[in-house]
mmCIF file of C-alpha atoms in Angstrom:
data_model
loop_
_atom_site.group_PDB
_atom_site.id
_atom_site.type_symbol
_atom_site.label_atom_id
_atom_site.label_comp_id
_atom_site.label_asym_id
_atom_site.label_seq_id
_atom_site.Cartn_x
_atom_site.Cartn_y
_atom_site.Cartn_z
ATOM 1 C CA UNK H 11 4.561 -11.352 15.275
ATOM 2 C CA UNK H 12 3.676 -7.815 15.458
ATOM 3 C CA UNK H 13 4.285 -6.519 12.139
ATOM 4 C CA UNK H 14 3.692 -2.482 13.448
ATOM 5 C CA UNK H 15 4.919 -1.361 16.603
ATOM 6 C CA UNK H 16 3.988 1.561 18.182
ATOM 7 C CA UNK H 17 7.044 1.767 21.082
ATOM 8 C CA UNK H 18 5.807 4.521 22.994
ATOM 9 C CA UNK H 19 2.470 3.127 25.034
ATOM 10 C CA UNK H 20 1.809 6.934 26.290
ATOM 11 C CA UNK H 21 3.166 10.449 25.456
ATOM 12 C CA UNK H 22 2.094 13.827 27.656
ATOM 13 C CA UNK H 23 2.364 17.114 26.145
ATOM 14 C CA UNK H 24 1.718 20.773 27.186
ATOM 15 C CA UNK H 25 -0.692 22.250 25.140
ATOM 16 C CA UNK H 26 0.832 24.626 22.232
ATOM 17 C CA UNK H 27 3.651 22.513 21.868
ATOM 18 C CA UNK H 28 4.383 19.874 19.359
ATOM 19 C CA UNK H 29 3.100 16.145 19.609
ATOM 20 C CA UNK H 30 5.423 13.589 17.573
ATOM 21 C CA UNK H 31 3.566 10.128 17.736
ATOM 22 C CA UNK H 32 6.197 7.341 16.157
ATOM 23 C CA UNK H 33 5.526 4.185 14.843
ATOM 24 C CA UNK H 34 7.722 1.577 13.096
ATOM 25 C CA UNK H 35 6.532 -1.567 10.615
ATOM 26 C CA UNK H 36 8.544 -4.535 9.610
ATOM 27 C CA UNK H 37 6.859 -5.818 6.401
ATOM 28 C CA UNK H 38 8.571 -3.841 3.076
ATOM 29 C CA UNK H 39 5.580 -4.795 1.149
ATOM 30 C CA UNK H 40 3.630 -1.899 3.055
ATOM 31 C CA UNK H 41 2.950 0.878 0.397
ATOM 32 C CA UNK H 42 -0.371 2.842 2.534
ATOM 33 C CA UNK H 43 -0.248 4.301 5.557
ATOM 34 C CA UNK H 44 -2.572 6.021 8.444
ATOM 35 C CA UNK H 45 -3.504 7.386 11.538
ATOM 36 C CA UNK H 46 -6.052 6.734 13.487
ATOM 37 C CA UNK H 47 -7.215 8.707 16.316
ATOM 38 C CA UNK H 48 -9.872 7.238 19.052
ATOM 39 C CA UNK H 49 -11.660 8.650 21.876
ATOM 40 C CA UNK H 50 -12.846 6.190 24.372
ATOM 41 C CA UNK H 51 -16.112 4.319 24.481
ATOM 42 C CA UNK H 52 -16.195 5.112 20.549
ATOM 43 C CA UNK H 53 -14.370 3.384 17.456
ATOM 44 C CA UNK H 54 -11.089 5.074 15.563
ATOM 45 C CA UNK H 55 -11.763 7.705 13.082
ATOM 46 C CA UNK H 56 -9.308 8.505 10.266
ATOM 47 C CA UNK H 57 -6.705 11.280 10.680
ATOM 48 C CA UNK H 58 -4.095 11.425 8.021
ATOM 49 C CA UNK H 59 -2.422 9.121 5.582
ATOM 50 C CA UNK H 60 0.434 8.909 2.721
ATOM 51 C CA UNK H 61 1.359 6.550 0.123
ATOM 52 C CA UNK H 62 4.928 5.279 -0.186
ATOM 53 C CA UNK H 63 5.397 7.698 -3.109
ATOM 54 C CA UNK H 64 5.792 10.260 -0.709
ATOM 55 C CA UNK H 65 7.818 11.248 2.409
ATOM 56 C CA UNK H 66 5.372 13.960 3.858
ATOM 57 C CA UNK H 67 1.504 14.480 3.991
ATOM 58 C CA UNK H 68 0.288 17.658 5.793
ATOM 59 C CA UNK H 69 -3.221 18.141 6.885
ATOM 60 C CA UNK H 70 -4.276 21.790 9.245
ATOM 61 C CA UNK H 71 -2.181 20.680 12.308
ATOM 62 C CA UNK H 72 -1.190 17.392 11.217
ATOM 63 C CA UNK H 73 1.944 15.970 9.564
ATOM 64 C CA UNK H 74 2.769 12.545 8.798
ATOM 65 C CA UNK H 75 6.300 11.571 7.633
ATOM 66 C CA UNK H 76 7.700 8.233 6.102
ATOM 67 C CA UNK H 77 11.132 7.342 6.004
ATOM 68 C CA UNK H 78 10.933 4.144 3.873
ATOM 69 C CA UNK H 79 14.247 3.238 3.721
ATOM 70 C CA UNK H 80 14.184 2.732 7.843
ATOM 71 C CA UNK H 81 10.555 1.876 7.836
ATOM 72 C CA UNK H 82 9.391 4.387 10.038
ATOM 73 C CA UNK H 83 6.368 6.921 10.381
ATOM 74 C CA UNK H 84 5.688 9.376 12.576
ATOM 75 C CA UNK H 85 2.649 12.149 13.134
ATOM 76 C CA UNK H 86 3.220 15.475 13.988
ATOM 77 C CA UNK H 87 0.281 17.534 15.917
ATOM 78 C CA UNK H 88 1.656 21.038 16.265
ATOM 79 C CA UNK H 89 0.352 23.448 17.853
ATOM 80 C CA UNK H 90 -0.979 20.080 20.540
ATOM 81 C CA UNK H 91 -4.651 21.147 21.864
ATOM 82 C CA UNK H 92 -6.269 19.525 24.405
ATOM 83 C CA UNK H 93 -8.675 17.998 22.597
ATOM 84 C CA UNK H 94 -6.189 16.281 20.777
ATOM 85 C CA UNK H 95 -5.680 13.547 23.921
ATOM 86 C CA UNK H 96 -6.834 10.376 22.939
ATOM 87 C CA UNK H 97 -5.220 7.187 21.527
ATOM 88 C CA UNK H 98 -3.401 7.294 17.853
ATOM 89 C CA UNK H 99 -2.913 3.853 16.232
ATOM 90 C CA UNK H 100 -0.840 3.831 12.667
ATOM 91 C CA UNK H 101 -1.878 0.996 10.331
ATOM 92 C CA UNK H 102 -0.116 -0.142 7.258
ATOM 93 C CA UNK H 103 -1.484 -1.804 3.853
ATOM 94 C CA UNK H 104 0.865 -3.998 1.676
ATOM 95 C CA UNK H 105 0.280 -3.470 -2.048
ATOM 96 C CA UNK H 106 -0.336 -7.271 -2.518
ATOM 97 C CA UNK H 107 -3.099 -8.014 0.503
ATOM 98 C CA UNK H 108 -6.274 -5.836 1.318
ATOM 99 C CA UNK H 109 -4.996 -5.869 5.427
ATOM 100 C CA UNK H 110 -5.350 -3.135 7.243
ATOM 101 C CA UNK H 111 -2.680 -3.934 9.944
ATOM 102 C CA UNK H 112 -2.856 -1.273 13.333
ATOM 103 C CA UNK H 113 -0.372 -0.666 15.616
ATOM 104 C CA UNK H 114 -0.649 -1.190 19.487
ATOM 105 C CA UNK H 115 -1.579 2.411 19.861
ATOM 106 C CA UNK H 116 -0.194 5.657 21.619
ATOM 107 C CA UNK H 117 -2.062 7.303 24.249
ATOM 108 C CA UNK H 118 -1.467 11.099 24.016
ATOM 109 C CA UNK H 119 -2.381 13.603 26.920
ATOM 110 C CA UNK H 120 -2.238 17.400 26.012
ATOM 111 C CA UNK H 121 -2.100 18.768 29.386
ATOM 112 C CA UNK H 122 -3.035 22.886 30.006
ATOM 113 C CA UNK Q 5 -25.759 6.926 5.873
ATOM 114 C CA UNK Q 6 -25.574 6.022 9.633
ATOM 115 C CA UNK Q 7 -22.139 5.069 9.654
ATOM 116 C CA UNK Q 8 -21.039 1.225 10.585
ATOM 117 C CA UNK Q 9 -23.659 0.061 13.290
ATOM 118 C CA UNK Q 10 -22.878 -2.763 15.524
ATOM 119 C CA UNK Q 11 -24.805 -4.627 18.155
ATOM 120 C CA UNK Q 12 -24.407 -5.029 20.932
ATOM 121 C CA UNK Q 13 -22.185 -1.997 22.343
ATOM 122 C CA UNK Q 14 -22.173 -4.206 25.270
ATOM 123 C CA UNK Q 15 -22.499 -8.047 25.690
ATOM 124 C CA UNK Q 16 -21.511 -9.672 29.324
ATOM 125 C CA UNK Q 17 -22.121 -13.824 29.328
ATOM 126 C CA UNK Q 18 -21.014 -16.801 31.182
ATOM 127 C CA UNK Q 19 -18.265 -18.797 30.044
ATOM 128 C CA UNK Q 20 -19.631 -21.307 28.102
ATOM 129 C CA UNK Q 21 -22.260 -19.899 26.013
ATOM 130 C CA UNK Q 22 -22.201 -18.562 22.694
ATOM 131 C CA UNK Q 23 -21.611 -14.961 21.721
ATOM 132 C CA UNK Q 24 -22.496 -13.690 18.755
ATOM 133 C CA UNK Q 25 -21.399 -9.843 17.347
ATOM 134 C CA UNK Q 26 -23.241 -8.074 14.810
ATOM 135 C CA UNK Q 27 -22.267 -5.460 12.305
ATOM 136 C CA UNK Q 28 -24.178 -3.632 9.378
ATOM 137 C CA UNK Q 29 -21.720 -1.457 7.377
ATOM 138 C CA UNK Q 30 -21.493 1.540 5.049
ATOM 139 C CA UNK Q 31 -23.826 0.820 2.058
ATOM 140 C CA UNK Q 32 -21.503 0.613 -0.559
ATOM 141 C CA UNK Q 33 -18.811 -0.811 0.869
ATOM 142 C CA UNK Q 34 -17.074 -3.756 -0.378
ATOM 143 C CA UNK Q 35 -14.816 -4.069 2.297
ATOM 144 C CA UNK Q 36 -15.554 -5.883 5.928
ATOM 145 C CA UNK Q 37 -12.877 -5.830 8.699
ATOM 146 C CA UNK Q 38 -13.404 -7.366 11.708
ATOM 147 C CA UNK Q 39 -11.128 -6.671 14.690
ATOM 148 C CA UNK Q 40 -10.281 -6.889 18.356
ATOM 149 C CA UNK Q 41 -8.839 -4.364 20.444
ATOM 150 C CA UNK Q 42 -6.618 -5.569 23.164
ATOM 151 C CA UNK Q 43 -4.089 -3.466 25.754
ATOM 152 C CA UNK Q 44 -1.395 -6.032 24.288
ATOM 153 C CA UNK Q 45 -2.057 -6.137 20.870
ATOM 154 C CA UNK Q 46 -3.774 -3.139 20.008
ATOM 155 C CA UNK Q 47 -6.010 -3.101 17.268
ATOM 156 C CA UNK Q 48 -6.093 -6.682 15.671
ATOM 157 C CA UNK Q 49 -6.929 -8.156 12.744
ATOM 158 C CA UNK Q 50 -8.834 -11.214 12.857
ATOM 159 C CA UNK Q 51 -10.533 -11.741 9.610
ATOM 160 C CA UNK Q 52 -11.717 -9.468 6.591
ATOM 161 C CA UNK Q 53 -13.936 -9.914 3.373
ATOM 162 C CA UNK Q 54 -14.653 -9.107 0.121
ATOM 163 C CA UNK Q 55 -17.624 -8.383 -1.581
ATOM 164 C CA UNK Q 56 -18.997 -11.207 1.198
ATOM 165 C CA UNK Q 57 -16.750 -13.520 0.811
ATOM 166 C CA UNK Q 58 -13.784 -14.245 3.629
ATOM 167 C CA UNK Q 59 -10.826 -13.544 2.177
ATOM 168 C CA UNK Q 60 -8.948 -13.887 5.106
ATOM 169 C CA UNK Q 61 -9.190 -15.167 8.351
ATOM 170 C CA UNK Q 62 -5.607 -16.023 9.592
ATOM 171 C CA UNK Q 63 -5.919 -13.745 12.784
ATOM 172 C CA UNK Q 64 -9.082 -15.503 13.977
ATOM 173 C CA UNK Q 65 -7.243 -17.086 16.951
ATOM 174 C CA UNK Q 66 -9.549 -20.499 17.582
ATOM 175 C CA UNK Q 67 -12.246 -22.443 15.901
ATOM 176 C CA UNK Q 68 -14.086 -21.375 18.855
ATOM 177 C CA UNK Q 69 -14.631 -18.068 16.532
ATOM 178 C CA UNK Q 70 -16.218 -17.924 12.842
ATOM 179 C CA UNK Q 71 -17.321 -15.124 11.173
ATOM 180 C CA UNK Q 72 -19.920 -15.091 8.065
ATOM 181 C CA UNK Q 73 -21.283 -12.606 5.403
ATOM 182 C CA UNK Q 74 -24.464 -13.802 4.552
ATOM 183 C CA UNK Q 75 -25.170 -10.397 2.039
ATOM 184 C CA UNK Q 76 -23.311 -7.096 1.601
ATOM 185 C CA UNK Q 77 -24.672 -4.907 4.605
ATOM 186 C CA UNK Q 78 -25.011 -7.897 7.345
ATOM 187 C CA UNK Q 79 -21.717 -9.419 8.942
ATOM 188 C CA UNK Q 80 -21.373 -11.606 12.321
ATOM 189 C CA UNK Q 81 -18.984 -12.681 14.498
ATOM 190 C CA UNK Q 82 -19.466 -15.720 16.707
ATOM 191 C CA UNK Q 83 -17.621 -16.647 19.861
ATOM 192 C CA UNK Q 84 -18.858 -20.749 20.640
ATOM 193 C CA UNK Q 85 -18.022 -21.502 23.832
ATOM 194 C CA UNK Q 86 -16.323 -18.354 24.634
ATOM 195 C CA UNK Q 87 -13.789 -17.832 27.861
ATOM 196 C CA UNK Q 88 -13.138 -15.127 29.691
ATOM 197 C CA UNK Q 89 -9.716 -13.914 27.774
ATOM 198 C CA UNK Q 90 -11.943 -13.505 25.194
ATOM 199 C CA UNK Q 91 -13.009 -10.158 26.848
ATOM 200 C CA UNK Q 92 -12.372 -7.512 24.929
ATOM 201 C CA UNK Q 93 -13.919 -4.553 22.240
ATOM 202 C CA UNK Q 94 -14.509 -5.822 18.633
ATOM 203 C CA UNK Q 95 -14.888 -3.982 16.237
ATOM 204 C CA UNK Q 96 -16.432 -4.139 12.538
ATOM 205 C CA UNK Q 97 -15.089 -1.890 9.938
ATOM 206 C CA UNK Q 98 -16.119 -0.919 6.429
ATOM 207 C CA UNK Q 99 -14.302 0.967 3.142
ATOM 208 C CA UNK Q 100 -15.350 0.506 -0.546
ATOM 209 C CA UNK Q 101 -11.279 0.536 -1.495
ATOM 210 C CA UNK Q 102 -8.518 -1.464 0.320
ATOM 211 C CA UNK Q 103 -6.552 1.376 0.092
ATOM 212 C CA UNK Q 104 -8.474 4.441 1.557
ATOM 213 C CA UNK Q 105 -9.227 4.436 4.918
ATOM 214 C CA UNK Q 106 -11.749 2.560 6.752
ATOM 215 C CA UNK Q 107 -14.632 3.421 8.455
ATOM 216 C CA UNK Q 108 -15.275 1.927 12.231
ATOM 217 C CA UNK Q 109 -17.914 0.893 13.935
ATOM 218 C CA UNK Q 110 -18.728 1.954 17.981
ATOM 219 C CA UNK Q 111 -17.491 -1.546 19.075
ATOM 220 C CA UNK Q 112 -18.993 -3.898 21.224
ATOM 221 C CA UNK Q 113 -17.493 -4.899 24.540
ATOM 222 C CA UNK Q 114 -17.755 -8.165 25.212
ATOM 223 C CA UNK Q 115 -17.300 -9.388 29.203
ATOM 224 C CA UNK Q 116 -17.338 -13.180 29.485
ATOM 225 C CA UNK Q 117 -17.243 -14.415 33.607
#
């Protein structure tokens, strides 16, 4: 039972435009939650995260959002650079475990 | 500090034999996470500790896999016999608080014919 879903397997994007990655968890126990980026041939590396105390986390380029209420996330990369192509997983944490739970990942292309 | 080092990055066997995955994480770290990437599944949890001990290893998918902790910066994962849909990347992650973000490892991709 996959507890975070990631719908969209791939998303292409023109470079200078705005990259919205979505992701969508199940389990209302969730209270922490990130972005991971990962390049290939090399492990994830931590982007961005918020707690459930808040609906918005900005970082440079990056935005996450959390809508609790319809258990969604999403990551905003704006302006998109081409360096930014790789795959983005979301993972949750539930306040009463220590699992880090991932998503099935989005692969993102930032074309010129 | 090096980061989380695991060994091999690459590991190609017969089906049959034994596999074993290493990982040394982050000094300091309380945290172990060890998981498998799959195109269906994406990342996936299969077990995680504690200060060394297992606290929970409900993703391991057979007792063909165990994992141990034998002291805070040594972790493996063993595959006995393994088949070839257990080809995939694992990967070993670290983080001194469940609820900051972990650090990962390079992976090790793991072939079995």
């Amino acid at each position: 039972d996959q507890q975070v879903k990631q719908n969209s397997p791939s998303l292409s994007v023109q470079e200078g435009r705005i990259s919205i990655l979505n992701c969508d968890y199940t389990n209302s126990m969730f209270d922490y939650f990130l972005w991971y980026k990962k390049y290939p041939a090399e492990g994830p590396t931590f982007l961005i995260s918020i707690s459930s105390i808040k609906d918005k986390n900005e970082d440079g380029r990056f935005t996450v959002f959390l809508n609790k209420s319809a258990k969604h996330l999403s990551l905003h990369i704006v302006p998109s650079q081409p360096g930014d192509s790789a795959v983005y997983f979301c993972a949750c944490i539930s306040y009463n475990t220590d699992k880090l739970i991932f998503g099935t990942g989005t692969r993102l292309q930032v074309f010129p | 500090d090096a980061g989380v080092i695991q060994s091999p990055r690459h590991e190609v066997t017969e089906m049959g034999q034994e596999v074993t995955l290493r990982c040394k994480p982050i000094s300091g770290h309380d945290y172990l996470f060890w998981y498998r990437q799959t195109m269906m599944r994406g990342l996936e949890l299969l077990i995680y500790f504690n200060n060394n001990v297992p606290i929970d290893d409900s993703g391991m998918p057979e007792d063909r896999f165990s994992a141990k902790m034998p002291n805070a910066s040594f972790s493996t994962l063993k595959i006995q016999p393994s088949e070839p849909r257990d080809s995939a990347v694992y990967f070993c992650a670290s983080t001194w608080d469940a609820n900051t973000e972990a650090f990962f490892g390079q992976g090790t991709r793991l072939t079995v014919v």
